[in-house]
PDB file of C-alpha atoms and ligand atoms in Angstrom:
ATOM      1  CA  MET A 138     -94.464  -4.191  82.202  1.00 71.00           C
ATOM      2  CA  THR A 139     -91.341  -2.335  81.183  1.00 90.00           C
ATOM      3  CA  ALA A 140     -89.634  -3.939  78.220  1.00 96.00           C
ATOM      4  CA  GLN A 141     -86.123  -5.256  78.240  1.00 97.00           C
ATOM      5  CA  VAL A 142     -84.154  -3.138  75.625  1.00 98.00           C
ATOM      6  CA  ILE A 143     -82.374  -5.468  73.126  1.00 98.00           C
ATOM      7  CA  ASP A 144     -78.843  -3.938  72.674  1.00 98.00           C
ATOM      8  CA  GLY A 145     -78.096  -4.427  68.930  1.00 98.00           C
ATOM      9  CA  LYS A 146     -74.753  -2.788  69.261  1.00 98.00           C
ATOM     10  CA  ALA A 147     -73.614  -5.293  71.868  1.00 98.00           C
ATOM     11  CA  VAL A 148     -75.022  -8.331  69.929  1.00 98.00           C
ATOM     12  CA  ALA A 149     -73.372  -6.962  66.682  1.00 98.00           C
ATOM     13  CA  ALA A 150     -70.064  -6.395  68.375  1.00 98.00           C
ATOM     14  CA  GLU A 151     -70.022  -9.954  69.698  1.00 98.00           C
ATOM     15  CA  LEU A 152     -70.865 -11.365  66.264  1.00 98.00           C
ATOM     16  CA  ARG A 153     -68.086  -9.291  64.715  1.00 98.00           C
ATOM     17  CA  ARG A 154     -65.622 -10.544  67.213  1.00 98.00           C
ATOM     18  CA  GLY A 155     -66.493 -14.163  66.422  1.00 98.00           C
ATOM     19  CA  ILE A 156     -66.183 -13.364  62.595  1.00 98.00           C
ATOM     20  CA  ALA A 157     -62.819 -11.679  63.119  1.00 98.00           C
ATOM     21  CA  ALA A 158     -61.521 -14.695  65.017  1.00 98.00           C
ATOM     22  CA  ARG A 159     -62.722 -17.041  62.214  1.00 98.00           C
ATOM     23  CA  VAL A 160     -61.175 -14.830  59.535  1.00 98.00           C
ATOM     24  CA  ALA A 161     -57.816 -14.794  61.431  1.00 98.00           C
ATOM     25  CA  ALA A 162     -57.808 -18.539  61.294  1.00 97.00           C
ATOM     26  CA  LEU A 163     -58.203 -18.757  57.505  1.00 98.00           C
ATOM     27  CA  PRO A 164     -55.230 -19.170  55.153  1.00 97.00           C
ATOM     28  CA  PHE A 165     -56.611 -16.219  53.045  1.00 98.00           C
ATOM     29  CA  ARG A 166     -58.446 -12.881  53.542  1.00 98.00           C
ATOM     30  CA  PRO A 167     -62.034 -12.972  52.364  1.00 98.00           C
ATOM     31  CA  GLY A 168     -62.538 -10.222  49.772  1.00 98.00           C
ATOM     32  CA  LEU A 169     -65.420  -7.808  49.766  1.00 98.00           C
ATOM     33  CA  ARG A 170     -66.108  -5.173  47.124  1.00 98.00           C
ATOM     34  CA  VAL A 171     -68.759  -2.515  47.656  1.00 98.00           C
ATOM     35  CA  VAL A 172     -69.872  -0.602  44.557  1.00 98.00           C
ATOM     36  CA  ARG A 173     -71.302   2.873  44.945  1.00 98.00           C
ATOM     37  CA  VAL A 174     -72.729   4.840  41.990  1.00 98.00           C
ATOM     38  CA  GLY A 175     -73.248   8.587  42.448  1.00 98.00           C
ATOM     39  CA  GLU A 176     -73.318  10.912  45.383  1.00 96.00           C
ATOM     40  CA  ASP A 177     -76.331   9.877  47.541  1.00 94.00           C
ATOM     41  CA  PRO A 178     -75.082  11.176  50.916  1.00 91.00           C
ATOM     42  CA  ALA A 179     -76.740   8.471  53.060  1.00 91.00           C
ATOM     43  CA  SER A 180     -75.224   5.786  50.757  1.00 94.00           C
ATOM     44  CA  GLY A 181     -71.831   7.407  51.405  1.00 94.00           C
ATOM     45  CA  VAL A 182     -72.207   6.898  55.159  1.00 94.00           C
ATOM     46  CA  TYR A 183     -73.439   3.333  54.853  1.00 94.00           C
ATOM     47  CA  VAL A 184     -70.669   2.354  52.456  1.00 97.00           C
ATOM     48  CA  ARG A 185     -67.923   3.883  54.667  1.00 97.00           C
ATOM     49  CA  ASN A 186     -69.325   1.987  57.674  1.00 96.00           C
ATOM     50  CA  LYS A 187     -69.365  -1.223  55.798  1.00 97.00           C
ATOM     51  CA  ASP A 188     -65.811  -0.846  54.551  1.00 97.00           C
ATOM     52  CA  ARG A 189     -64.508   0.104  58.047  1.00 97.00           C
ATOM     53  CA  ALA A 190     -66.246  -2.907  59.666  1.00 97.00           C
ATOM     54  CA  ALA A 191     -64.884  -5.262  57.053  1.00 98.00           C
ATOM     55  CA  LEU A 192     -61.325  -3.956  57.417  1.00 98.00           C
ATOM     56  CA  GLU A 193     -61.562  -4.228  61.243  1.00 98.00           C
ATOM     57  CA  ALA A 194     -62.652  -7.809  60.991  1.00 98.00           C
ATOM     58  CA  GLY A 195     -59.592  -8.640  58.759  1.00 98.00           C
ATOM     59  CA  PHE A 196     -61.270  -8.723  55.428  1.00 98.00           C
ATOM     60  CA  ASP A 197     -59.719  -7.489  52.163  1.00 98.00           C
ATOM     61  CA  SER A 198     -62.240  -4.761  51.570  1.00 98.00           C
ATOM     62  CA  ALA A 199     -62.476  -1.930  49.012  1.00 98.00           C
ATOM     63  CA  THR A 200     -65.117   0.472  47.661  1.00 98.00           C
ATOM     64  CA  ILE A 201     -65.433   1.142  43.998  1.00 98.00           C
ATOM     65  CA  HIS A 202     -66.978   4.545  43.648  1.00 98.00           C
ATOM     66  CA  LEU A 203     -68.328   5.352  40.231  1.00 98.00           C
ATOM     67  CA  PRO A 204     -69.593   8.716  38.933  1.00 98.00           C
ATOM     68  CA  GLU A 205     -73.354   9.466  38.820  1.00 98.00           C
ATOM     69  CA  ALA A 206     -73.224   9.489  35.015  1.00 98.00           C
ATOM     70  CA  THR A 207     -72.035   5.816  34.870  1.00 98.00           C
ATOM     71  CA  GLY A 208     -74.169   3.906  32.355  1.00 98.00           C
ATOM     72  CA  GLU A 209     -75.893   0.648  33.023  1.00 98.00           C
ATOM     73  CA  ALA A 210     -73.619  -1.249  30.557  1.00 98.00           C
ATOM     74  CA  GLU A 211     -70.547   0.152  32.233  1.00 98.00           C
ATOM     75  CA  LEU A 212     -71.789  -0.839  35.711  1.00 98.00           C
ATOM     76  CA  LEU A 213     -72.571  -4.363  34.370  1.00 99.00           C
ATOM     77  CA  GLU A 214     -68.991  -4.549  33.156  1.00 98.00           C
ATOM     78  CA  VAL A 215     -67.717  -3.709  36.613  1.00 99.00           C
ATOM     79  CA  VAL A 216     -69.901  -6.442  38.133  1.00 99.00           C
ATOM     80  CA  ALA A 217     -68.677  -8.947  35.503  1.00 99.00           C
ATOM     81  CA  ARG A 218     -65.124  -8.125  36.320  1.00 98.00           C
ATOM     82  CA  LEU A 219     -65.753  -8.603  40.083  1.00 99.00           C
ATOM     83  CA  ASN A 220     -67.617 -11.944  39.374  1.00 98.00           C
ATOM     84  CA  ALA A 221     -64.508 -13.213  37.575  1.00 98.00           C
ATOM     85  CA  ASP A 222     -61.949 -11.955  40.065  1.00 98.00           C
ATOM     86  CA  PRO A 223     -60.735 -14.828  42.234  1.00 98.00           C
ATOM     87  CA  VAL A 224     -59.781 -12.635  45.267  1.00 98.00           C
ATOM     88  CA  VAL A 225     -63.385 -11.222  45.459  1.00 98.00           C
ATOM     89  CA  ASP A 226     -65.740 -13.331  47.550  1.00 98.00           C
ATOM     90  CA  GLY A 227     -68.563 -10.850  48.084  1.00 98.00           C
ATOM     91  CA  ILE A 228     -70.055  -8.133  45.882  1.00 98.00           C
ATOM     92  CA  LEU A 229     -72.432  -5.465  47.153  1.00 98.00           C
ATOM     93  CA  VAL A 230     -73.980  -2.870  44.926  1.00 98.00           C
ATOM     94  CA  GLN A 231     -75.199  -0.125  47.202  1.00 98.00           C
ATOM     95  CA  LEU A 232     -78.867   0.895  46.565  1.00 97.00           C
ATOM     96  CA  PRO A 233     -80.461   3.157  45.474  1.00 96.00           C
ATOM     97  CA  LEU A 234     -78.747   3.386  42.113  1.00 98.00           C
ATOM     98  CA  PRO A 235     -79.272   6.479  39.884  1.00 98.00           C
ATOM     99  CA  ARG A 236     -82.664   6.388  38.036  1.00 97.00           C
ATOM    100  CA  HIS A 237     -81.146   5.666  34.657  1.00 98.00           C
ATOM    101  CA  ILE A 238     -79.907   2.277  35.811  1.00 98.00           C
ATOM    102  CA  ASP A 239     -82.225  -0.775  36.196  1.00 98.00           C
ATOM    103  CA  ALA A 240     -81.358  -2.031  39.677  1.00 98.00           C
ATOM    104  CA  ASP A 241     -83.086  -5.355  39.146  1.00 98.00           C
ATOM    105  CA  ARG A 242     -80.896  -6.099  36.055  1.00 98.00           C
ATOM    106  CA  VAL A 243     -77.689  -5.205  38.012  1.00 98.00           C
ATOM    107  CA  ILE A 244     -78.678  -7.363  40.996  1.00 98.00           C
ATOM    108  CA  ALA A 245     -79.402 -10.291  38.670  1.00 98.00           C
ATOM    109  CA  ALA A 246     -75.913  -9.826  37.130  1.00 99.00           C
ATOM    110  CA  VAL A 247     -74.042 -10.504  40.408  1.00 99.00           C
ATOM    111  CA  SER A 248     -72.810 -14.047  40.686  1.00 98.00           C
ATOM    112  CA  PRO A 249     -75.216 -15.746  43.142  1.00 98.00           C
ATOM    113  CA  GLY A 250     -72.341 -17.205  45.123  1.00 98.00           C
ATOM    114  CA  LYS A 251     -70.935 -13.661  45.641  1.00 98.00           C
ATOM    115  CA  ASP A 252     -74.281 -12.038  46.275  1.00 99.00           C
ATOM    116  CA  VAL A 253     -73.566 -11.021  49.990  1.00 98.00           C
ATOM    117  CA  ASP A 254     -76.819  -8.915  49.980  1.00 98.00           C
ATOM    118  CA  GLY A 255     -78.864 -12.003  49.259  1.00 98.00           C
ATOM    119  CA  PHE A 256     -80.867  -9.996  46.715  1.00 98.00           C
ATOM    120  CA  HIS A 257     -80.308 -12.153  43.613  1.00 98.00           C
ATOM    121  CA  PRO A 258     -83.490 -13.949  42.508  1.00 98.00           C
ATOM    122  CA  LEU A 259     -81.693 -17.335  42.844  1.00 98.00           C
ATOM    123  CA  ASN A 260     -80.890 -16.634  46.517  1.00 98.00           C
ATOM    124  CA  ALA A 261     -84.475 -15.266  47.107  1.00 98.00           C
ATOM    125  CA  GLY A 262     -85.832 -18.510  45.580  1.00 98.00           C
ATOM    126  CA  LEU A 263     -83.532 -20.724  47.706  1.00 98.00           C
ATOM    127  CA  LEU A 264     -84.793 -18.837  50.860  1.00 98.00           C
ATOM    128  CA  ALA A 265     -88.450 -19.275  49.721  1.00 98.00           C
ATOM    129  CA  ALA A 266     -87.830 -22.977  49.084  1.00 97.00           C
ATOM    130  CA  GLY A 267     -86.260 -23.354  52.595  1.00 96.00           C
ATOM    131  CA  ARG A 268     -82.880 -24.306  51.068  1.00 97.00           C
ATOM    132  CA  PRO A 269     -79.431 -22.935  51.977  1.00 97.00           C
ATOM    133  CA  GLY A 270     -78.224 -19.776  50.245  1.00 98.00           C
ATOM    134  CA  LEU A 271     -77.104 -16.233  50.970  1.00 98.00           C
ATOM    135  CA  VAL A 272     -79.791 -14.453  53.086  1.00 98.00           C
ATOM    136  CA  PRO A 273     -80.434 -10.696  53.077  1.00 98.00           C
ATOM    137  CA  CYS A 274     -78.552  -8.997  55.907  1.00 98.00           C
ATOM    138  CA  THR A 275     -81.236  -7.111  57.746  1.00 98.00           C
ATOM    139  CA  PRO A 276     -83.682  -9.912  58.243  1.00 98.00           C
ATOM    140  CA  LYS A 277     -80.735 -12.216  59.164  1.00 98.00           C
ATOM    141  CA  GLY A 278     -79.747  -9.685  61.755  1.00 98.00           C
ATOM    142  CA  VAL A 279     -83.275  -9.710  63.163  1.00 98.00           C
ATOM    143  CA  MET A 280     -83.116 -13.491  63.684  1.00 98.00           C
ATOM    144  CA  HIS A 281     -79.753 -13.065  65.581  1.00 98.00           C
ATOM    145  CA  LEU A 282     -81.490 -10.425  67.854  1.00 98.00           C
ATOM    146  CA  LEU A 283     -84.529 -12.640  68.511  1.00 98.00           C
ATOM    147  CA  ARG A 284     -82.241 -15.464  69.523  1.00 98.00           C
ATOM    148  CA  ALA A 285     -80.027 -13.225  71.589  1.00 97.00           C
ATOM    149  CA  ALA A 286     -83.086 -11.912  73.457  1.00 97.00           C
ATOM    150  CA  GLY A 287     -83.981 -15.536  74.360  1.00 97.00           C
ATOM    151  CA  CYS A 288     -87.193 -15.405  72.319  1.00 97.00           C
ATOM    152  CA  SER A 289     -88.809 -18.787  71.813  1.00 97.00           C
ATOM    153  CA  LEU A 290     -89.598 -19.047  68.127  1.00 98.00           C
ATOM    154  CA  ALA A 291     -91.106 -22.490  67.433  1.00 98.00           C
ATOM    155  CA  GLY A 292     -94.882 -22.163  67.305  1.00 98.00           C
ATOM    156  CA  ALA A 293     -94.855 -18.451  68.121  1.00 98.00           C
ATOM    157  CA  ARG A 294     -97.311 -16.174  66.278  1.00 98.00           C
ATOM    158  CA  ALA A 295     -95.093 -13.728  64.340  1.00 98.00           C
ATOM    159  CA  LEU A 296     -96.330 -10.695  62.377  1.00 98.00           C
ATOM    160  CA  VAL A 297     -94.137  -8.950  59.771  1.00 98.00           C
ATOM    161  CA  LEU A 298     -95.378  -5.428  59.039  1.00 98.00           C
ATOM    162  CA  GLY A 299     -94.165  -4.638  55.479  1.00 98.00           C
ATOM    163  CA  ARG A 300     -93.577  -6.778  52.397  1.00 98.00           C
ATOM    164  CA  SER A 301     -90.551  -5.312  50.680  1.00 97.00           C
ATOM    165  CA  GLY A 302     -88.180  -7.687  48.867  1.00 96.00           C
ATOM    166  CA  ILE A 303     -85.253  -6.537  51.003  1.00 95.00           C
ATOM    167  CA  VAL A 304     -86.776  -6.981  54.482  1.00 98.00           C
ATOM    168  CA  GLY A 305     -90.397  -7.955  54.818  1.00 98.00           C
ATOM    169  CA  ARG A 306     -90.611 -10.932  52.472  1.00 98.00           C
ATOM    170  CA  PRO A 307     -87.241 -12.556  53.506  1.00 98.00           C
ATOM    171  CA  MET A 308     -88.075 -11.796  57.131  1.00 98.00           C
ATOM    172  CA  ALA A 309     -91.252 -13.820  56.812  1.00 98.00           C
ATOM    173  CA  GLN A 310     -89.417 -16.797  55.199  1.00 98.00           C
ATOM    174  CA  LEU A 311     -86.747 -16.812  57.971  1.00 98.00           C
ATOM    175  CA  LEU A 312     -89.412 -16.788  60.728  1.00 98.00           C
ATOM    176  CA  LEU A 313     -91.247 -19.567  58.895  1.00 98.00           C
ATOM    177  CA  ALA A 314     -87.965 -21.620  58.640  1.00 98.00           C
ATOM    178  CA  ALA A 315     -87.716 -21.112  62.468  1.00 98.00           C
ATOM    179  CA  ASP A 316     -91.192 -22.665  62.855  1.00 98.00           C
ATOM    180  CA  CYS A 317     -93.101 -19.434  63.627  1.00 98.00           C
ATOM    181  CA  THR A 318     -96.673 -19.112  62.502  1.00 98.00           C
ATOM    182  CA  VAL A 319     -96.210 -16.100  60.200  1.00 98.00           C
ATOM    183  CA  THR A 320     -98.518 -13.330  59.107  1.00 98.00           C
ATOM    184  CA  VAL A 321     -97.398 -10.671  56.636  1.00 98.00           C
ATOM    185  CA  ALA A 322     -99.328  -7.371  57.060  1.00 98.00           C
ATOM    186  CA  HIS A 323     -99.058  -4.389  54.756  1.00 97.00           C
ATOM    187  CA  SER A 324    -100.771  -1.093  53.748  1.00 93.00           C
ATOM    188  CA  ARG A 325    -103.860  -2.931  52.507  1.00 97.00           C
ATOM    189  CA  THR A 326    -104.331  -5.115  55.594  1.00 98.00           C
ATOM    190  CA  ARG A 327    -107.708  -4.663  57.242  1.00 98.00           C
ATOM    191  CA  ASP A 328    -107.657  -3.684  60.942  1.00 97.00           C
ATOM    192  CA  LEU A 329    -103.852  -3.616  61.204  1.00 97.00           C
ATOM    193  CA  ALA A 330    -104.002  -2.828  64.958  1.00 98.00           C
ATOM    194  CA  ALA A 331    -105.946  -6.062  65.685  1.00 98.00           C
ATOM    195  CA  GLU A 332    -103.501  -8.101  63.569  1.00 98.00           C
ATOM    196  CA  CYS A 333    -100.542  -6.624  65.500  1.00 98.00           C
ATOM    197  CA  ARG A 334    -102.232  -7.318  68.846  1.00 98.00           C
ATOM    198  CA  ARG A 335    -102.347 -11.023  68.087  1.00 98.00           C
ATOM    199  CA  ALA A 336     -98.602 -11.253  67.551  1.00 98.00           C
ATOM    200  CA  GLU A 337     -96.124 -12.647  70.117  1.00 98.00           C
ATOM    201  CA  ILE A 338     -93.334 -11.438  67.809  1.00 98.00           C
ATOM    202  CA  LEU A 339     -93.796  -8.217  65.870  1.00 98.00           C
ATOM    203  CA  VAL A 340     -91.265  -7.024  63.206  1.00 98.00           C
ATOM    204  CA  ALA A 341     -91.990  -3.564  61.921  1.00 98.00           C
ATOM    205  CA  ALA A 342     -90.474  -2.710  58.476  1.00 98.00           C
ATOM    206  CA  VAL A 343     -92.723  -0.092  56.813  1.00 97.00           C
ATOM    207  CA  GLY A 344     -90.775   3.208  56.996  1.00 95.00           C
ATOM    208  CA  ARG A 345     -93.399   5.191  58.823  1.00 96.00           C
ATOM    209  CA  ALA A 346     -92.200   6.977  62.000  1.00 97.00           C
ATOM    210  CA  GLY A 347     -93.988   5.822  65.199  1.00 97.00           C
ATOM    211  CA  MET A 348     -96.743   3.889  63.369  1.00 97.00           C
ATOM    212  CA  VAL A 349     -96.900   1.033  65.777  1.00 98.00           C
ATOM    213  CA  ARG A 350     -98.450   2.452  69.005  1.00 98.00           C
ATOM    214  CA  GLY A 351     -98.513   1.058  72.541  1.00 98.00           C
ATOM    215  CA  ASP A 352    -102.101  -0.235  72.321  1.00 98.00           C
ATOM    216  CA  TRP A 353    -101.271  -2.227  69.178  1.00 98.00           C
ATOM    217  CA  VAL A 354     -98.956  -4.549  70.995  1.00 98.00           C
ATOM    218  CA  ALA A 355     -99.919  -7.566  73.197  1.00 98.00           C
ATOM    219  CA  GLU A 356     -98.626  -7.759  76.721  1.00 98.00           C
ATOM    220  CA  GLY A 357     -95.271  -9.669  76.719  1.00 98.00           C
ATOM    221  CA  ALA A 358     -94.664  -9.403  72.987  1.00 98.00           C
ATOM    222  CA  THR A 359     -91.158  -9.061  71.537  1.00 98.00           C
ATOM    223  CA  VAL A 360     -91.040  -6.082  69.124  1.00 98.00           C
ATOM    224  CA  ILE A 361     -88.304  -5.603  66.578  1.00 98.00           C
ATOM    225  CA  ASP A 362     -88.101  -2.118  64.921  1.00 98.00           C
ATOM    226  CA  VAL A 363     -86.429  -2.156  61.464  1.00 98.00           C
ATOM    227  CA  GLY A 364     -87.612   1.373  60.562  1.00 97.00           C
ATOM    228  CA  ILE A 365     -85.062   4.220  60.232  1.00 95.00           C
ATOM    229  CA  ASN A 366     -86.928   7.449  59.680  1.00 95.00           C
ATOM    230  CA  ARG A 367     -85.511  10.935  59.867  1.00 92.00           C
ATOM    231  CA  LEU A 368     -87.626  13.443  61.823  1.00 93.00           C
ATOM    232  CA  PRO A 369     -87.824  17.136  60.662  1.00 94.00           C
ATOM    233  CA  ASP A 370     -85.362  17.959  63.498  1.00 95.00           C
ATOM    234  CA  GLY A 371     -82.786  15.535  62.057  1.00 92.00           C
ATOM    235  CA  ARG A 372     -83.147  12.792  64.730  1.00 94.00           C
ATOM    236  CA  LEU A 373     -83.557   9.231  63.657  1.00 94.00           C
ATOM    237  CA  THR A 374     -86.619   7.247  64.826  1.00 97.00           C
ATOM    238  CA  GLY A 375     -88.111   3.903  64.102  1.00 98.00           C
ATOM    239  CA  ASP A 376     -91.567   2.615  62.968  1.00 98.00           C
ATOM    240  CA  VAL A 377     -92.519   1.858  66.646  1.00 98.00           C
ATOM    241  CA  ASP A 378     -93.582   4.365  69.274  1.00 98.00           C
ATOM    242  CA  PHE A 379     -90.747   3.257  71.602  1.00 98.00           C
ATOM    243  CA  ALA A 380     -92.045   4.770  74.901  1.00 98.00           C
ATOM    244  CA  GLY A 381     -95.637   3.644  74.397  1.00 98.00           C
ATOM    245  CA  VAL A 382     -94.722   0.093  73.223  1.00 98.00           C
ATOM    246  CA  SER A 383     -92.159  -0.325  76.006  1.00 98.00           C
ATOM    247  CA  ARG A 384     -95.019  -0.291  78.581  1.00 98.00           C
ATOM    248  CA  HIS A 385     -96.525  -3.495  76.967  1.00 98.00           C
ATOM    249  CA  ALA A 386     -93.650  -5.476  75.245  1.00 98.00           C
ATOM    250  CA  ALA A 387     -91.426  -7.887  77.044  1.00 98.00           C
ATOM    251  CA  ALA A 388     -88.464  -6.879  74.813  1.00 98.00           C
ATOM    252  CA  ILE A 389     -87.913  -4.177  72.189  1.00 98.00           C
ATOM    253  CA  THR A 390     -85.147  -2.913  69.929  1.00 98.00           C
ATOM    254  CA  PRO A 391     -84.242   0.821  70.028  1.00 98.00           C
ATOM    255  CA  VAL A 392     -83.586   3.110  66.951  1.00 98.00           C
ATOM    256  CA  PRO A 393     -80.761   3.784  66.568  1.00 96.00           C
ATOM    257  CA  GLY A 394     -78.752   0.945  68.234  1.00 97.00           C
ATOM    258  CA  GLY A 395     -81.071  -2.002  67.447  1.00 98.00           C
ATOM    259  CA  VAL A 396     -81.240  -3.621  64.047  1.00 98.00           C
ATOM    260  CA  GLY A 397     -78.988  -1.098  62.248  1.00 96.00           C
ATOM    261  CA  PRO A 398     -75.637  -2.444  63.635  1.00 97.00           C
ATOM    262  CA  MET A 399     -76.700  -6.000  62.921  1.00 98.00           C
ATOM    263  CA  THR A 400     -77.025  -5.360  59.177  1.00 97.00           C
ATOM    264  CA  ILE A 401     -73.386  -4.750  58.855  1.00 97.00           C
ATOM    265  CA  ALA A 402     -72.358  -7.642  61.125  1.00 98.00           C
ATOM    266  CA  CYS A 403     -74.487  -9.946  58.916  1.00 98.00           C
ATOM    267  CA  LEU A 404     -72.848  -8.554  55.772  1.00 98.00           C
ATOM    268  CA  LEU A 405     -69.515  -9.681  57.180  1.00 98.00           C
ATOM    269  CA  GLU A 406     -71.076 -13.070  58.136  1.00 98.00           C
ATOM    270  CA  ASN A 407     -72.349 -13.489  54.575  1.00 98.00           C
ATOM    271  CA  THR A 408     -68.983 -12.519  53.062  1.00 98.00           C
ATOM    272  CA  LEU A 409     -67.231 -15.109  55.342  1.00 98.00           C
ATOM    273  CA  GLU A 410     -69.849 -17.774  54.398  1.00 98.00           C
ATOM    274  CA  ALA A 411     -69.470 -16.914  50.692  1.00 98.00           C
ATOM    275  CA  ALA A 412     -65.619 -17.129  50.940  1.00 98.00           C
ATOM    276  CA  VAL A 413     -65.695 -20.438  52.713  1.00 98.00           C
ATOM    277  CA  ALA A 414     -68.221 -21.958  50.337  1.00 97.00           C
ATOM    278  CA  ARG A 415     -66.255 -20.728  47.220  1.00 96.00           C
ATOM    279  CA  ARG A 416     -62.812 -21.469  48.354  1.00 97.00           C
ATOM    280  CA  GLY A 417     -63.514 -24.525  50.464  1.00 87.00           C
ATOM    281  CA  ALA A 418     -61.825 -23.558  53.669  1.00 71.00           C
TER     282      ALA A 418
HETATM  283  N1  GUN B  52     -79.125   0.497  50.735  1.00 73.28           N
HETATM  284  C1  GUN B  52     -79.688   0.534  52.022  1.00 73.28           C
HETATM  285  N2  GUN B  52     -79.556  -0.704  52.587  1.00 73.28           N
HETATM  286  C2  GUN B  52     -78.925  -1.460  51.765  1.00 73.28           C
HETATM  287  C3  GUN B  52     -78.452  -2.866  51.763  1.00 73.28           C
HETATM  288  O1  GUN B  52     -78.679  -3.561  52.793  1.00 73.28           O
HETATM  289  N3  GUN B  52     -77.799  -3.280  50.706  1.00 73.28           N
HETATM  290  C4  GUN B  52     -77.635  -2.540  49.582  1.00 73.28           C
HETATM  291  N4  GUN B  52     -76.999  -3.085  48.531  1.00 73.28           N
HETATM  292  N5  GUN B  52     -78.030  -1.251  49.512  1.00 73.28           N
HETATM  293  C5  GUN B  52     -78.635  -0.742  50.559  1.00 73.28           C
END
């Protein structure tokens, strides 16, 4: 079998076109503010890409770039100001934050209705309870990709590799909400290869280059690679051995060009949802 390659760039472009059309029909421009603290170079690239995509889709978007030495109290004041600002519908505080700032405290300070990252404990709780709320962008993007690939979800055995609060845990909740039978595997899982081989849907989000090998994957499985790992030569690669797994899977996402573009598209989707919910359009 040679896997169908799921084109995340194309799926994301279509989602963004749909969002832009919905924004154009609104009587206001949804407002997004991205807060970046310090000079982490990868964060600089991500924040620029988010801002550009938001402007292209017709949002009122701006980045607030604060110096590395910004104190936690000062950052909390910026968040409070954005919470109170009526033109702001979505707030995203780019992670990682400098080490002297408690990221959990900052995330909990964002108004849950403006929490377009879906990281606030209230939104995490709503997702775990199976109730509507703002959902983290990367796992939400994975669900769009699975549906775009025509993957049948109800009753499918899904395995999520990784248990982070940003990807693994919300991913498992979304698959459960879509009626999959979900297993969450992690670094302490016994016989990881055997667990992976049982999966009809495998989502890898561990941050270890090429960890999922061809013989870990069942014939005909759908494999989603959330990993973004930089090789010593500078190239980006996923958590999945793409060539090896492609020989067994029915469908697979590439890195780059798979999940990555969906994360930004879903940030726009969340901002639009937050704006409509808050302003009642
Ligand atoms: N840093 C890397 N990915 C993300 C993300 O999705 N949201 C935020 N806030 N920071 C990130």
